[in-house]
Short mmCIF file of C-alpha atoms and ligand atoms in Angstrom, two decimals:
data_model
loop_
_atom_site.label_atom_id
_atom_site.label_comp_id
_atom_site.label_asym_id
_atom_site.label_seq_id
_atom_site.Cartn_x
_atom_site.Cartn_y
_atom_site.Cartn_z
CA UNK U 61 -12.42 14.16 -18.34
CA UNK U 62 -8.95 15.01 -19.75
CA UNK U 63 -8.48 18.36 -18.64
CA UNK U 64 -5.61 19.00 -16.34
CA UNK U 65 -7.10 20.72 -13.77
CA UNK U 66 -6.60 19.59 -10.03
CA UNK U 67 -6.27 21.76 -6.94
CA UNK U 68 -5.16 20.13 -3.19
CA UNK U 69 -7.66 20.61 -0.46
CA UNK U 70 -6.90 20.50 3.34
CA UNK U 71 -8.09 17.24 4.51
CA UNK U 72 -8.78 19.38 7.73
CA UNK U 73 -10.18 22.62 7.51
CA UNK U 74 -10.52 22.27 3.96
CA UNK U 75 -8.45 24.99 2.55
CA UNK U 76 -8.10 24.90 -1.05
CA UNK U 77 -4.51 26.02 -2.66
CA UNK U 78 -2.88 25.41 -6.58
CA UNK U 79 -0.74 22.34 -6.57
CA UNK U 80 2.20 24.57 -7.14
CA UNK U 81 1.56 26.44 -3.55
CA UNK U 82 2.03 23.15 -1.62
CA UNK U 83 4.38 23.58 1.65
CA UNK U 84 7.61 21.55 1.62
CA UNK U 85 6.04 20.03 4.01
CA UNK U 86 2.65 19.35 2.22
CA UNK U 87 1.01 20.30 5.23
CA UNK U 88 -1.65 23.19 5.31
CA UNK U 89 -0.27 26.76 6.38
CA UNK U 90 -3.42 27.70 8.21
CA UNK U 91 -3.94 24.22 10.45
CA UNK U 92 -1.45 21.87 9.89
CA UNK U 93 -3.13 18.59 8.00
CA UNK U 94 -2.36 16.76 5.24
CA UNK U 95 -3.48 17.92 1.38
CA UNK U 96 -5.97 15.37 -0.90
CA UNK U 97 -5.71 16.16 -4.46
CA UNK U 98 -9.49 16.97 -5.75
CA UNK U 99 -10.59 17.78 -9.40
CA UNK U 100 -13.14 20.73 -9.28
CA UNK U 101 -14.51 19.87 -13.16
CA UNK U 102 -16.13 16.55 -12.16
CA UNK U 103 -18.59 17.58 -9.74
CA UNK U 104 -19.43 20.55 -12.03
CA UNK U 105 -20.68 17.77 -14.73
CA UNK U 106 -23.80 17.13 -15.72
CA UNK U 107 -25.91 15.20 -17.60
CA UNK U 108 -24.47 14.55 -21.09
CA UNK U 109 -21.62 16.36 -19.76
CA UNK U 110 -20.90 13.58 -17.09
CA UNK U 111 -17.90 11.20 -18.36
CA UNK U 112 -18.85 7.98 -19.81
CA UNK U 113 -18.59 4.69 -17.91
CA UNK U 114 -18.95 2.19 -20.51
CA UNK U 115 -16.59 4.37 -22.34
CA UNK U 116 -13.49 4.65 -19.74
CA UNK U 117 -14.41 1.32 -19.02
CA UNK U 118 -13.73 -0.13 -22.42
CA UNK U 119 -10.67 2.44 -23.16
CA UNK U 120 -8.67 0.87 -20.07
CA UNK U 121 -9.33 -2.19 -20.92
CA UNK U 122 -8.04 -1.80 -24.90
CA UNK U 123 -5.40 0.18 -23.54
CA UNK U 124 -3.55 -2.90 -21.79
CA UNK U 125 -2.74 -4.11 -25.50
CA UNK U 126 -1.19 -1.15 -26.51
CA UNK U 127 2.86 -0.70 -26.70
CA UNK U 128 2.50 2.38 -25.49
CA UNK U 129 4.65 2.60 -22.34
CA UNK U 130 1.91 4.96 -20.31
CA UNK U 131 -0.73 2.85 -22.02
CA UNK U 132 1.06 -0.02 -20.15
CA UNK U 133 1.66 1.22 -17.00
CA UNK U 134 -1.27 0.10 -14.67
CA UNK U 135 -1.52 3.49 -13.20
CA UNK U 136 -1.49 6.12 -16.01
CA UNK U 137 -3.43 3.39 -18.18
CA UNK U 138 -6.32 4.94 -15.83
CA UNK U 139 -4.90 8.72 -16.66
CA UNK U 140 -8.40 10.08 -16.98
CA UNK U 141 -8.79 9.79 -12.90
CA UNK U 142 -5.64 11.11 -12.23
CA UNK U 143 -5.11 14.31 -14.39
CA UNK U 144 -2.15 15.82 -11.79
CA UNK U 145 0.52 16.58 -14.66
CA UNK U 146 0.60 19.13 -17.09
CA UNK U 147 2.45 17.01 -19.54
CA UNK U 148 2.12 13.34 -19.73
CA UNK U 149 5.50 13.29 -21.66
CA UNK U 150 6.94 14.25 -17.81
CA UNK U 151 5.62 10.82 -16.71
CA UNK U 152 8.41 8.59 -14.87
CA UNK U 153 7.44 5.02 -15.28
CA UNK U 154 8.57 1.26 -14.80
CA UNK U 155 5.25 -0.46 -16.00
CA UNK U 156 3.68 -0.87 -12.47
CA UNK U 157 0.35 -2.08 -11.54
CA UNK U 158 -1.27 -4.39 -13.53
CA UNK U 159 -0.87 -7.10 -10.68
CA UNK U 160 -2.20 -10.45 -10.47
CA UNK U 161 -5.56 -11.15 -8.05
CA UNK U 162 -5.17 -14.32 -6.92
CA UNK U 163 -7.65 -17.05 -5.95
CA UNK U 164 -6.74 -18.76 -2.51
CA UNK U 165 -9.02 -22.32 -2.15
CA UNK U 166 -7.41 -23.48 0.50
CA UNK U 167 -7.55 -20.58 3.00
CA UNK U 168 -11.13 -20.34 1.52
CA UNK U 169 -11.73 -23.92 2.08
CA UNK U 170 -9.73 -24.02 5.93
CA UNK U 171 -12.61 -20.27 6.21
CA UNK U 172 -15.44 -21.71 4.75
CA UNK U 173 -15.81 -18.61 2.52
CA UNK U 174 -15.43 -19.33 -0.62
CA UNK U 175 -14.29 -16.02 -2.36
CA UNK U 176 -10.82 -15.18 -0.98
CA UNK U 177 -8.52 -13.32 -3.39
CA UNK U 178 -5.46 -11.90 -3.00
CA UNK U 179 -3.85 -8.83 -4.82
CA UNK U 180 -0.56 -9.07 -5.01
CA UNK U 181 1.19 -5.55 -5.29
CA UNK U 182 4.41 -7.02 -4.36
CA UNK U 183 4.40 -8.12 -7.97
CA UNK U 184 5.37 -4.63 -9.13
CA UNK U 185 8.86 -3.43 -10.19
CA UNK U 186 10.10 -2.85 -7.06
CA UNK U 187 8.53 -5.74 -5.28
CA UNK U 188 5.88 -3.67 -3.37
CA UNK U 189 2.56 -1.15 -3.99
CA UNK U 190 4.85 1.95 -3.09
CA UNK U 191 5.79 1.90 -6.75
CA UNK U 192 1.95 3.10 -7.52
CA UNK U 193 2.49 5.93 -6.05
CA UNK U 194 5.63 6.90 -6.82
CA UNK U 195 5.46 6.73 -10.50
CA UNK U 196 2.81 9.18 -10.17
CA UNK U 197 4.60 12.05 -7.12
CA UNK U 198 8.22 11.14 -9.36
CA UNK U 199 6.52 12.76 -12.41
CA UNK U 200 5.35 15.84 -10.65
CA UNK U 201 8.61 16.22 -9.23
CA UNK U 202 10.37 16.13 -12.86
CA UNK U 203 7.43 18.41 -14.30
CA UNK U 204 8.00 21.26 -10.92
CA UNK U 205 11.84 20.96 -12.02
CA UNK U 206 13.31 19.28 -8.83
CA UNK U 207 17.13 17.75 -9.06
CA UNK U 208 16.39 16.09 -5.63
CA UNK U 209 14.09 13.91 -4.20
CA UNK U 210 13.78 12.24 -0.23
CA UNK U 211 11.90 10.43 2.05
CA UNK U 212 11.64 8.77 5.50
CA UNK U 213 11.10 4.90 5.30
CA UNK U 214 11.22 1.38 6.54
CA UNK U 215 12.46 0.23 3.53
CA UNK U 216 9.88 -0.17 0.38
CA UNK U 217 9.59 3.56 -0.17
CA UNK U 218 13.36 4.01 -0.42
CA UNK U 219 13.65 0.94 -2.60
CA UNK U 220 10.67 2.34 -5.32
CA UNK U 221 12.15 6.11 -4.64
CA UNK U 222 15.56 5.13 -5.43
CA UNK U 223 14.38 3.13 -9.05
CA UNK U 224 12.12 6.09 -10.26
CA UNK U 225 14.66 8.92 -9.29
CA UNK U 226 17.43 6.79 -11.31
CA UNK U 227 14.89 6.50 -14.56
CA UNK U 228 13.88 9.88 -14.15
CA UNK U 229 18.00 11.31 -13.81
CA UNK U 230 17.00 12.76 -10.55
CA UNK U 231 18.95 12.29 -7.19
CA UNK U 232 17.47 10.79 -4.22
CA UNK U 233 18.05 11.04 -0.30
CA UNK U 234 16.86 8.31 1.96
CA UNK U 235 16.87 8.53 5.51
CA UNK U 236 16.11 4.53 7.25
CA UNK U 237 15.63 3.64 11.42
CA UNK U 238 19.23 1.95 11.94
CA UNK U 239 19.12 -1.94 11.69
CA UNK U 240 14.90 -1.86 11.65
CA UNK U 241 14.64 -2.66 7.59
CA UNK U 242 15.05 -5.58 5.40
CA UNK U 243 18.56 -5.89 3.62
CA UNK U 244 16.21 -6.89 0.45
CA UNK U 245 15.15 -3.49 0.68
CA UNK U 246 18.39 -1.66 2.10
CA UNK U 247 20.40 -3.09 -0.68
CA UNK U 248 17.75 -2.07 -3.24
CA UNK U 249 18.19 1.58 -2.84
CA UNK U 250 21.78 1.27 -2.64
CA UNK U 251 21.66 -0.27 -6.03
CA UNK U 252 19.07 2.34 -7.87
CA UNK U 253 22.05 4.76 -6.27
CA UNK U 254 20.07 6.86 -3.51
CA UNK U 255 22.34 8.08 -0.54
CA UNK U 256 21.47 6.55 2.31
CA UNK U 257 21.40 7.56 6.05
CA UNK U 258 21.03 5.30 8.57
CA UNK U 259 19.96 7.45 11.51
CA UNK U 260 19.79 6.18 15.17
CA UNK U 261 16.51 6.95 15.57
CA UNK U 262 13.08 5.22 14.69
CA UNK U 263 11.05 5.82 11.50
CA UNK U 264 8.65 8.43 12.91
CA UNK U 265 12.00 10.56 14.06
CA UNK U 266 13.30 9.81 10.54
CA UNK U 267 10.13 11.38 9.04
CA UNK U 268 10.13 14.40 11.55
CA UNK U 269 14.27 15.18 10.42
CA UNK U 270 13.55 14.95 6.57
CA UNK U 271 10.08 17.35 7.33
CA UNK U 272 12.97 20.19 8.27
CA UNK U 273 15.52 19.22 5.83
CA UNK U 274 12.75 19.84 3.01
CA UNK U 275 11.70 23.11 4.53
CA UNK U 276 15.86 24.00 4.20
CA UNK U 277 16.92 22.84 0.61
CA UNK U 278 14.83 22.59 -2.62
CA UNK U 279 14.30 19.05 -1.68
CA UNK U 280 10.93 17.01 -3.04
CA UNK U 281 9.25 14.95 -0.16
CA UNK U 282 8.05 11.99 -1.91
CA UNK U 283 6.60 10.46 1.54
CA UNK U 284 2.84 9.57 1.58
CA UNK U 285 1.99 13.00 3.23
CA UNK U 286 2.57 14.20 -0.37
CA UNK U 287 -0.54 13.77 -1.78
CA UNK U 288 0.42 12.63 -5.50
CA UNK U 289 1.41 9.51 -3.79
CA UNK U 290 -1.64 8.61 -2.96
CA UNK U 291 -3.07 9.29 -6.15
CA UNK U 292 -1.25 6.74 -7.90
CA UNK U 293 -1.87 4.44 -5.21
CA UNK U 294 -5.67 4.92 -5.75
CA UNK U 295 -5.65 2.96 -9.02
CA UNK U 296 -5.41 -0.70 -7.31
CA UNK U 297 -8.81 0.45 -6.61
CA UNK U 298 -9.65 0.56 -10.24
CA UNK U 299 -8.11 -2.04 -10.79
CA UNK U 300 -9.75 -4.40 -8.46
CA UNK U 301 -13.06 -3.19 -9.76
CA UNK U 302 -12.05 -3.91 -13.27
CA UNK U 303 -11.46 -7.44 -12.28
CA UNK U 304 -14.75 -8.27 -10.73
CA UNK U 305 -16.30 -6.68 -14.12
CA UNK U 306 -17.19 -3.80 -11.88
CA UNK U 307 -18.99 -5.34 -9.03
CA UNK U 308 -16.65 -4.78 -6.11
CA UNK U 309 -15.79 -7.56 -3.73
CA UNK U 310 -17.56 -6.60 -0.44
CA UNK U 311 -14.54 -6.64 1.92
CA UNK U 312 -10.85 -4.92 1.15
CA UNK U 313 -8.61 -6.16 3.35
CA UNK U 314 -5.30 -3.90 3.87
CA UNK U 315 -2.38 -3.43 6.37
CA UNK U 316 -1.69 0.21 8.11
CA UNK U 317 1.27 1.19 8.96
CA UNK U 318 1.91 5.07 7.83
CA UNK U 319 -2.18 4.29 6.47
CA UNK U 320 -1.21 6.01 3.17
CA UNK U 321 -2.65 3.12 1.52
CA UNK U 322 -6.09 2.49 2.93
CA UNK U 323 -6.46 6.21 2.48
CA UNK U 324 -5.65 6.33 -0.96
CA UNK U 325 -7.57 3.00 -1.67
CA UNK U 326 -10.51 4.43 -0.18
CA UNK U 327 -10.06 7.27 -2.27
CA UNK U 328 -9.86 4.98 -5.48
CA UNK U 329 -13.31 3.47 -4.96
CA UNK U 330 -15.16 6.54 -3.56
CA UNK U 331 -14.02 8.06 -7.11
CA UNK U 332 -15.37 5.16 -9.07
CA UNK U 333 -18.74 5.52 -6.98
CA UNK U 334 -18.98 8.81 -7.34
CA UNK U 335 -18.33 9.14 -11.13
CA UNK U 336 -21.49 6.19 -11.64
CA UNK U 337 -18.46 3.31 -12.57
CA UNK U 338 -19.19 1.17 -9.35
CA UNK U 339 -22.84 0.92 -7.91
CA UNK U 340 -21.41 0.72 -4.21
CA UNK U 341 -17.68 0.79 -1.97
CA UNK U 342 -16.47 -2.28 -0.78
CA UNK U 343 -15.72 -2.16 3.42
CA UNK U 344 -12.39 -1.31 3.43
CA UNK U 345 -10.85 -3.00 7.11
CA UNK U 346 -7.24 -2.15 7.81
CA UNK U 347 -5.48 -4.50 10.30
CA UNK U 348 -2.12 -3.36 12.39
CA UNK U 349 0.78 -5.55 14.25
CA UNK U 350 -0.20 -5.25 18.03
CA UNK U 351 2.80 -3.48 18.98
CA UNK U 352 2.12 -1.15 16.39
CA UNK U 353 -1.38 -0.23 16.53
CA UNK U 354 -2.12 3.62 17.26
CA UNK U 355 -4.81 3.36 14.96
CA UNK U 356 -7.17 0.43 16.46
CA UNK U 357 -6.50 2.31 19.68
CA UNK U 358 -7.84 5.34 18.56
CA UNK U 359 -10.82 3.39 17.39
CA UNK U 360 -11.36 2.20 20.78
CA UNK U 361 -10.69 4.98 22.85
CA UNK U 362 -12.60 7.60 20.26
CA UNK U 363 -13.64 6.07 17.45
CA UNK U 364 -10.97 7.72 15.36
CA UNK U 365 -11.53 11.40 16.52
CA UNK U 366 -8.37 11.54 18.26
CA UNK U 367 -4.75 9.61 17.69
CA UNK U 368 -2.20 9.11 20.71
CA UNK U 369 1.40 7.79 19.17
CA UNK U 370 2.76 4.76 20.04
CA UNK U 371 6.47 3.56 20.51
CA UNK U 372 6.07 1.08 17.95
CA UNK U 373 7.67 -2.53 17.90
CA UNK U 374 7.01 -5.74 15.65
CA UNK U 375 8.83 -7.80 13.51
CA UNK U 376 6.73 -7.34 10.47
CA UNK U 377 9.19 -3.69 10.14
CA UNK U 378 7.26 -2.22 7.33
CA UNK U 379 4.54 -1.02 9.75
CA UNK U 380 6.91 -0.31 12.55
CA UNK U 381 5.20 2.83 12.67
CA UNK U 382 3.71 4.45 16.02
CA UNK U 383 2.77 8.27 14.65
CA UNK U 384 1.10 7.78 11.10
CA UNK U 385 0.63 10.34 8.83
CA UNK U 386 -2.51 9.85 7.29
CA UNK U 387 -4.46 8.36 10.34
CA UNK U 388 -7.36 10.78 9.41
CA UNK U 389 -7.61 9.58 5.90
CA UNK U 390 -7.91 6.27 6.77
CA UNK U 391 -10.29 6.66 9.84
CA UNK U 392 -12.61 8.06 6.83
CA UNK U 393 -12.05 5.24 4.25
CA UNK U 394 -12.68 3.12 7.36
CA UNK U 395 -15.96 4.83 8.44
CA UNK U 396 -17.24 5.85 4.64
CA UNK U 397 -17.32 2.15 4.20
CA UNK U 398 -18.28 0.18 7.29
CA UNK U 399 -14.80 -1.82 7.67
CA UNK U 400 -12.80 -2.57 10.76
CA UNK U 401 -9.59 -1.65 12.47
CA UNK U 402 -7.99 -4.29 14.41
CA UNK U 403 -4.46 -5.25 15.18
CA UNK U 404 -3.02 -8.90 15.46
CA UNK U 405 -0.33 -10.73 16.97
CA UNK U 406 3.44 -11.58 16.10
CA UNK U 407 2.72 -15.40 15.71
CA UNK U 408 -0.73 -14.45 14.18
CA UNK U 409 1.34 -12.47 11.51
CA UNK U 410 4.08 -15.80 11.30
CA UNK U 411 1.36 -18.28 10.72
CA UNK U 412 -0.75 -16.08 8.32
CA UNK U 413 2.49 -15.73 6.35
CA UNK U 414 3.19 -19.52 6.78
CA UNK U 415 0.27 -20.01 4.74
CA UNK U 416 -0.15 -17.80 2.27
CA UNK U 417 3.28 -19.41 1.13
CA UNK U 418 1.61 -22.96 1.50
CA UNK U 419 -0.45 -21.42 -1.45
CA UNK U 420 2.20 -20.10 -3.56
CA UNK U 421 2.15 -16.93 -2.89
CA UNK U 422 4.98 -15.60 -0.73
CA UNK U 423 4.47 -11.97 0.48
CA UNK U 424 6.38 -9.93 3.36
CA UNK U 425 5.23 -10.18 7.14
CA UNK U 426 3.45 -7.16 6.99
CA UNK U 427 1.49 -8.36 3.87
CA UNK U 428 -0.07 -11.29 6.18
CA UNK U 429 -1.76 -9.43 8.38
CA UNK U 430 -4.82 -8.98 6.03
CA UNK U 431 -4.78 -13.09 6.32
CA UNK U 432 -4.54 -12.76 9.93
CA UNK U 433 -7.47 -10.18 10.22
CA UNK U 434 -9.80 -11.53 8.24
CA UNK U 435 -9.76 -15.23 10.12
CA UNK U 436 -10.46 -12.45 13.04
CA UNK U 437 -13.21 -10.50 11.23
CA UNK U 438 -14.68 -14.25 10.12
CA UNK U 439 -14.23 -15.49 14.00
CA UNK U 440 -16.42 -12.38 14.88
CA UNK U 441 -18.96 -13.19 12.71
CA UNK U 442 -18.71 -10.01 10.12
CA UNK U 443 -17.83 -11.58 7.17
CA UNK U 444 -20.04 -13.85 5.96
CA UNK U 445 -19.56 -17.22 3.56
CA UNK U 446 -21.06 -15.58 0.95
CA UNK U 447 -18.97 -12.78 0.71
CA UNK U 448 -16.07 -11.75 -1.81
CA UNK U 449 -13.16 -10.73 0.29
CA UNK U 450 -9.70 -9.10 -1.45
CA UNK U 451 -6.77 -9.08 0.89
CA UNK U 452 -4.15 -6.35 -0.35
CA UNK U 453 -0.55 -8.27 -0.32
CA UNK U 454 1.66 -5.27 -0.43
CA UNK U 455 5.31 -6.71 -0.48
CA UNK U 456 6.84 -9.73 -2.15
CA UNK U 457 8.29 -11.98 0.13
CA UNK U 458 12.07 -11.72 -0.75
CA UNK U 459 12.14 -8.21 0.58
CA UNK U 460 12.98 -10.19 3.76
CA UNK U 461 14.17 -13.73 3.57
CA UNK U 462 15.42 -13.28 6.85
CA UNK U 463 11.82 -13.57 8.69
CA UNK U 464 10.85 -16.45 6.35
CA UNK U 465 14.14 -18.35 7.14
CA UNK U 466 14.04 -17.77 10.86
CA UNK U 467 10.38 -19.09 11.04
CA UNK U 468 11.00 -22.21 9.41
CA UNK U 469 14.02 -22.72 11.61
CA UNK U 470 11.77 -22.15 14.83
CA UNK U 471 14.06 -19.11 15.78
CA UNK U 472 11.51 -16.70 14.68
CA UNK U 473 8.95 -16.43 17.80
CA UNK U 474 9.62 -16.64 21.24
CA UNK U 475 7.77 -19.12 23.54
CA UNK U 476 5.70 -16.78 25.20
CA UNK U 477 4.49 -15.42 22.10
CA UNK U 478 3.71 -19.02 20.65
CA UNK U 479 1.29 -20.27 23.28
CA UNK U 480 -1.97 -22.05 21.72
CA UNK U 481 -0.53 -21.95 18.30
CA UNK U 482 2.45 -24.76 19.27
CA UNK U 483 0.48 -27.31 17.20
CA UNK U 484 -0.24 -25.04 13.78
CA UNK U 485 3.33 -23.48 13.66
CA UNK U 486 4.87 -27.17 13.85
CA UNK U 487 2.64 -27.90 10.87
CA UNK U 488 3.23 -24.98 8.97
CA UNK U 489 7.15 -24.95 9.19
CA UNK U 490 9.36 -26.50 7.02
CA UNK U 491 13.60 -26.41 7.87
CA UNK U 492 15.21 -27.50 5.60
CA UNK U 493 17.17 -30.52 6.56
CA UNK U 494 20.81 -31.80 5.92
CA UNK U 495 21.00 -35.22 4.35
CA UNK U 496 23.64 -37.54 2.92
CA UNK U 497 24.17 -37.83 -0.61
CA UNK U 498 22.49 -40.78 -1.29
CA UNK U 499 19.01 -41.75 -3.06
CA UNK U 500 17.92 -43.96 -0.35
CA UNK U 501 18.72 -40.96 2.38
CA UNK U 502 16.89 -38.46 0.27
CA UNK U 503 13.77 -41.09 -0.08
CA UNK U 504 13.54 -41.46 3.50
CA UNK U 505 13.16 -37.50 4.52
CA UNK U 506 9.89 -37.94 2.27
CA UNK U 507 8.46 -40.38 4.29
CA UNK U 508 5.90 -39.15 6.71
CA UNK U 509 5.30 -36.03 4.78
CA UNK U 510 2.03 -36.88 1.84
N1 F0G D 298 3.08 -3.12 3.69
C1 F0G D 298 4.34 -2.86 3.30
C2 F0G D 298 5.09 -3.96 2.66
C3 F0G D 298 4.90 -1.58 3.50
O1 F0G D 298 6.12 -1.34 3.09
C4 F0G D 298 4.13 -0.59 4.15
C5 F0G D 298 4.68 0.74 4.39
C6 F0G D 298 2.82 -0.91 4.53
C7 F0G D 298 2.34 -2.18 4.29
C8 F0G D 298 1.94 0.07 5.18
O2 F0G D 298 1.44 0.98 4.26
O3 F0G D 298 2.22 3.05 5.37
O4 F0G D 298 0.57 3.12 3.51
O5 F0G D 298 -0.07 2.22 5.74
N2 F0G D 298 5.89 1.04 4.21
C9 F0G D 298 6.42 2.41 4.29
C10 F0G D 298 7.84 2.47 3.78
C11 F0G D 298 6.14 3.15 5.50
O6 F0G D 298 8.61 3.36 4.18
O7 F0G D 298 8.19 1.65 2.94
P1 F0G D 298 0.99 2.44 4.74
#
């Protein structure tokens, strides 16, 4: 299993090229898609020759007491499924992964399913999954020799860009839609050092600039069209797996925005099935913001066989994305695994939020739409009591106080958009409220509220 030896194949007319070939671009000379990064040696294996579940199994495990810092990193502690570098010595990491899966009994209890968990990526260094990924494309870019790294983003990539170029030396460009990300995030990549553009344009346009700058400078495009990315963001998969002792949950539960993710999540378990680690794939169901669905259109128009972009608007700004990259990738992790595509509203998003943070667990808007699909998948009958369900939180929630504050303070959601939920938001928010300095005042605001 350890041997280095991985070649990128064209996700659409399936072109196979070195690693080292790749575009600037990382998009396929002869038609234009995206690369996935295969490894020809495991499907050549057979029989005694085939790796060793128990084995891998048990090593991953041991290797989360090591001191090792690769050992403790929750991505290269999995190195035998991701053999992309030549050198593991060129490996660029903060510890990520590793992330708590959380039990949630009350939204069980309000669902009447029983298994609800959540997996809560915004517990990594940077406060969201992106760093997954970029621990793994960071290393390739120090092992090919680059000085500079870039991408497009609404705000987590540049923040978990920014950190790994710093601890790798390396120098990073970020390019950001004007006034559409989170200052959490904005001020994170100022602080890890990255110059940043603010450009007047959306993140799509920001994505189709840095896609020329890269083809003019020896710039490394650490965007989720690079397909080392998604190999590091794969391992959540593994990781998942791991925690239900290698019985996957039967519903994963993940927002699309750019749909780098549920691509490379999909990925992660069709690995484990295919190697003999997991008996069968868990749906995977990705769920957009309404006004920012391009892919649950392209379900309904054509069943994923087509994608028409969308001008793309919704508060939850992480997935304010109307051209995604990797809309093919996911359409297959979608359809490989029987899951869903559907999009929700703004105040389906606010109240899903609301109450993940009733349970403890504070996560960024565009975490909460896995919440607010699944009470849609459960209202349509496909997920049944029985069931395990994971819902991928992707962001921690103080990459943007500002939506959390403004909810709570009613200034969040317009009235139009509130209609039928007046009742549940009321109960959900919680202002905080100015009181006198005196015992008996602060006794009284608890009155009322058991
Ligand atoms: N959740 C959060 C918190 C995100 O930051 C993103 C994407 C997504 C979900 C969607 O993931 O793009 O893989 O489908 N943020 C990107 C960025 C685009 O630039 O930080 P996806």
């Amino acid at each position: 299993m350890n041997d280095n030896l991985h070649q990128l194949r064209c996700f659409g007319c399936g072109a196979r090229i070195d690693g080292a070939e790749a575009q600037p671009d990382f998009r396929c000379a002869l038609c234009g898609d995206l690369f996935e990064v295969e490894y020809p040696g495991w499907g050549q294996r057979r029989g005694n020759d085939r790796p060793n579940p128990g084995a891998l199994k048990w090593l991953w495990r041991e290797r989360r007491c090591s001191s090792e810092a690769l050992d403790q990193s929750g991505v290269w502690r999995f190195r035998e499924l991701l053999p992309i570098l030549q050198n593991f010595g060129n490996v660029v990491t903060l510890r990520e992964g590793n992330t708590p899966l959380y039990h949630l009994p009350r939204t069980a209890k309000a669902l009447g399913i029983d298994q609800i968990f959540a997996k809560h990526q915004g517990m990594n260094p940077t406060g969201s999954f992106k760093d997954t990924g970029m621990t793994a494309a960071m290393s390739v870019a120090r092992e090919r020799g680059f000085q500079w790294v870039a991408c497009a983003s609404t705000g987590n990539t540049s923040a978990a860009m920014a950190a790994y170029a710093a601890r790798a030396g390396l120098r990073s460009l970020v390019l950001i839609p004007e006034g559409k990300i989170a200052w959490g995030k904005l001020s994170q990549a100022m602080d890890y050092g990255a110059v940043t553009c603010q450009l007047p344009v959306d993140y799509d346009g920001c994505l189709r600039l840095l896609t020329e700058i890269v083809k003019k400078a020896p710039i490394y495009l650490l965007n989720s069209v690079n397909p080392y990315r998604l190999e590091g963001q794969k391992t959540p998969a593994f990781e998942i797996a791991e925690a239900f002792d290698w019985n996957v949950p039967d519903h994963v539960i993940v927002p699309g925005g750019n749909l780098g993710n549920s691509s490379a999540l999909g990925k992660g378990f069709r690995e484990l099935h295919e190697l003999g680690l997991i008996a069968r794939m868990p749906r995977i169901s990705v769920i957009q913001a309404e006004g920012a669905n391009p892919l649950v259109r392209s379900f309904a128009a054509s069943q994923g066989a087509t994608l028409e972009p969308v001008e793309a608007h919704t508060r939850a700004t992480a997935i304010r994305i109307g051209n995604p990259a990797s809309w093919r990738k996911a359409t297959r992790a979608i359809q490989d695994t029987g899951g869903w595509c559907l999009d929700v509203t703004e105040a389906e998003i606010a109240v899903a939020k609301a109450e993940l943070g009733a349970e403890g667990l504070g996560c960024e808007p565009a975490s909460a739409v896995t919440l607010a699909g699944l009470k849609k998948l459960h209202a349509r009958g496909v997920v049944a009591p029985g069931e395990t369900v994971v819902l991928v939180l992707t962001g921690h929630t103080l990459k943007d106080a500002d939506y959390t504050i403004d909810f709570h303070r009613g200034t969040l959601l317009k009235e139009e958009e509130t209609v039928g939920m007046e009742a549940k938001i009321d109960s959900l928010r919680r202002n905080a409220v100015a009181v006198e300095a005196a015992p008996a005042a602060v006794l009284a605001t608890l009155k009322g509220r058991a």
